[in-house]
Coordinates of C-alpha atoms in Angstrom, one line a residue:
X187 CA 72.8 79.0 -30.4
X188 CA 72.3 82.5 -28.9
X189 CA 69.0 83.5 -28.0
X190 CA 69.1 86.3 -30.4
X191 CA 70.2 84.4 -33.3
X192 CA 67.6 81.7 -32.5
X193 CA 65.0 84.2 -32.1
X194 CA 66.0 85.9 -35.7
X195 CA 65.8 82.3 -37.2
X196 CA 62.7 81.2 -35.8
X197 CA 60.1 84.3 -35.1
X198 CA 58.4 84.3 -38.4
X199 CA 57.1 80.6 -38.5
X200 CA 53.9 80.0 -37.7
X201 CA 53.2 77.6 -34.6
X202 CA 53.0 74.3 -36.7
X203 CA 56.0 74.9 -38.7
X204 CA 57.8 76.0 -35.4
X205 CA 57.1 72.7 -33.8
X206 CA 58.3 70.9 -36.6
X207 CA 61.6 72.5 -36.9
X208 CA 62.3 72.6 -33.0
X209 CA 60.9 69.4 -31.9
X210 CA 62.2 67.9 -28.6
X211 CA 63.5 69.2 -25.3
X212 CA 65.8 72.2 -25.0
X213 CA 67.9 73.9 -22.2
X214 CA 67.6 77.8 -22.0
X215 CA 70.9 78.7 -20.2
X216 CA 71.1 82.0 -18.2
X217 CA 74.5 83.2 -18.2
X218 CA 75.4 85.3 -14.9
X219 CA 76.4 88.9 -15.8
X220 CA 79.5 88.8 -13.8
X221 CA 80.9 85.6 -15.8
X222 CA 80.3 87.4 -19.1
X223 CA 83.8 88.8 -19.1
X224 CA 85.5 85.4 -19.0
X225 CA 85.1 82.9 -21.9
X226 CA 82.1 81.2 -20.3
X227 CA 81.4 78.5 -22.8
X228 CA 82.9 77.6 -26.0
X229 CA 81.0 76.9 -29.6
X230 CA 82.5 73.4 -30.3
X231 CA 80.9 70.9 -32.1
X232 CA 77.5 72.0 -31.3
X233 CA 78.0 73.0 -27.7
X234 CA 77.1 76.4 -26.3
X235 CA 78.6 79.9 -27.6
X236 CA 81.2 81.9 -26.3
X237 CA 80.9 85.5 -24.7
X238 CA 77.2 85.3 -25.6
X239 CA 75.2 87.8 -23.7
X240 CA 72.6 86.9 -21.2
X241 CA 71.0 83.7 -22.8
X242 CA 71.9 80.6 -24.9
X243 CA 69.5 78.1 -26.3
X244 CA 70.9 74.5 -26.9
X245 CA 68.9 71.0 -27.9
X246 CA 68.9 68.4 -25.2
X247 CA 70.4 65.7 -27.4
X248 CA 73.3 63.5 -28.0
X249 CA 76.1 64.9 -30.1
X250 CA 77.2 62.7 -33.0
X251 CA 80.5 61.0 -31.9
X252 CA 80.8 62.9 -28.7
X253 CA 81.4 60.0 -26.3
X254 CA 81.1 56.6 -25.2
X255 CA 77.9 57.3 -23.2
X256 CA 75.4 56.4 -25.6
X257 CA 72.5 56.4 -23.6
X258 CA 72.8 59.8 -21.9
X259 CA 73.4 63.3 -22.5
X260 CA 76.7 64.5 -20.8
X261 CA 77.3 67.8 -19.5
X262 CA 80.9 69.2 -18.4
X263 CA 84.0 71.1 -19.1
X264 CA 85.7 68.5 -21.1
X265 CA 85.5 68.5 -24.9
X266 CA 83.7 65.1 -25.2
X267 CA 80.8 66.2 -23.3
X268 CA 77.7 66.7 -25.3
X269 CA 77.1 70.2 -23.8
X270 CA 80.3 71.6 -23.0
X271 CA 80.4 74.5 -20.5
X272 CA 83.7 76.2 -19.6
X273 CA 83.5 77.5 -16.5
X274 CA 85.4 76.9 -13.2
X275 CA 82.6 75.7 -11.2
X276 CA 81.8 73.0 -13.7
X277 CA 83.6 69.5 -13.5
X278 CA 85.2 68.0 -16.6
X279 CA 82.3 65.3 -16.2
X280 CA 79.7 67.2 -14.3
X281 CA 76.3 65.6 -14.8
X282 CA 74.2 63.7 -17.3
X283 CA 70.6 63.6 -18.6
X284 CA 68.8 60.3 -19.7
X285 CA 65.5 60.1 -21.4
X286 CA 63.4 57.1 -20.3
X287 CA 59.8 56.5 -20.6
X288 CA 58.9 59.9 -22.2
X289 CA 60.7 61.6 -19.1
X290 CA 63.9 63.3 -18.7
X291 CA 66.2 62.8 -15.7
X292 CA 69.4 64.5 -14.7
X293 CA 71.9 63.3 -12.2
X294 CA 75.1 64.8 -10.8
X295 CA 78.2 63.0 -12.2
X296 CA 79.2 63.4 -9.1
X297 CA 80.8 66.7 -9.5
X298 CA 82.9 68.9 -7.0
X299 CA 80.2 71.7 -6.9
X300 CA 77.1 69.7 -7.5
X301 CA 74.1 69.8 -9.9
X302 CA 70.5 71.0 -8.6
X303 CA 67.0 71.0 -9.8
X304 CA 65.1 73.8 -8.6
X305 CA 67.8 74.2 -5.9
X306 CA 67.6 70.6 -4.7
X307 CA 70.7 68.2 -5.1
X308 CA 70.3 65.9 -7.9
X309 CA 72.5 63.2 -6.4
X310 CA 70.2 60.6 -7.8
X311 CA 68.1 60.6 -11.1
X312 CA 66.1 63.4 -10.6
X313 CA 62.9 63.8 -13.1
X314 CA 62.7 67.2 -14.9
X315 CA 60.0 68.9 -16.5
X316 CA 59.6 72.1 -18.6
X317 CA 60.1 75.1 -16.7
X318 CA 62.3 73.3 -14.1
X319 CA 65.8 75.1 -13.6
X320 CA 68.8 72.9 -13.6
X321 CA 72.1 74.3 -11.8
X322 CA 75.4 73.2 -12.8
X323 CA 78.1 74.3 -10.4
X324 CA 78.0 77.4 -8.4
X325 CA 76.6 79.9 -10.9
X326 CA 75.4 78.1 -14.1
X327 CA 71.7 77.7 -14.8
X328 CA 69.4 76.4 -17.6
X329 CA 65.8 76.2 -17.7
X330 CA 64.2 72.9 -19.4
X331 CA 62.1 74.0 -22.3
X332 CA 59.8 72.2 -25.1
X333 CA 58.6 73.6 -28.3
X334 CA 55.6 74.9 -26.8
X335 CA 57.6 77.1 -24.4
X336 CA 60.0 78.2 -26.7
X337 CA 57.3 79.4 -29.1
X338 CA 55.9 81.4 -26.2
X339 CA 59.2 83.0 -25.1
X340 CA 59.9 83.8 -28.9
X341 CA 56.5 85.8 -28.9
X342 CA 56.8 87.9 -25.8
X343 CA 57.6 91.5 -25.7
X344 CA 61.5 92.0 -25.9

């Protein structure tokens, strides 16, 4: 969902109602300005939006019927991923997230251009927490956020 649409939908909710509506973990994608002229990502079956502006927010969760990897949230350029990112630096099956024991981890699939957490290679399961930046390929970055962080961001001056 575009950040602007997300903001419009949820900014009027009180903190408790907001947490109930948007429970879970989310990724706030920062789309690089140079790539906004191309179709960066695609709005297919709950994936990220197309030609969206600087930021997109998407829940870190399985998509119903998306692929055979039921215990992981997959990221890549192919349509059968849970999070589809159409960009030349993102592989068809680029990376995956797993939730185990209350902690999210991310791991490169392995992809051609790699996956990072705060700039460090995620070539093995790497724990991630709110506020950390996950990089997919050369230019795609997403910040891991929870409901608290999203609520705070909604109420920051524009």
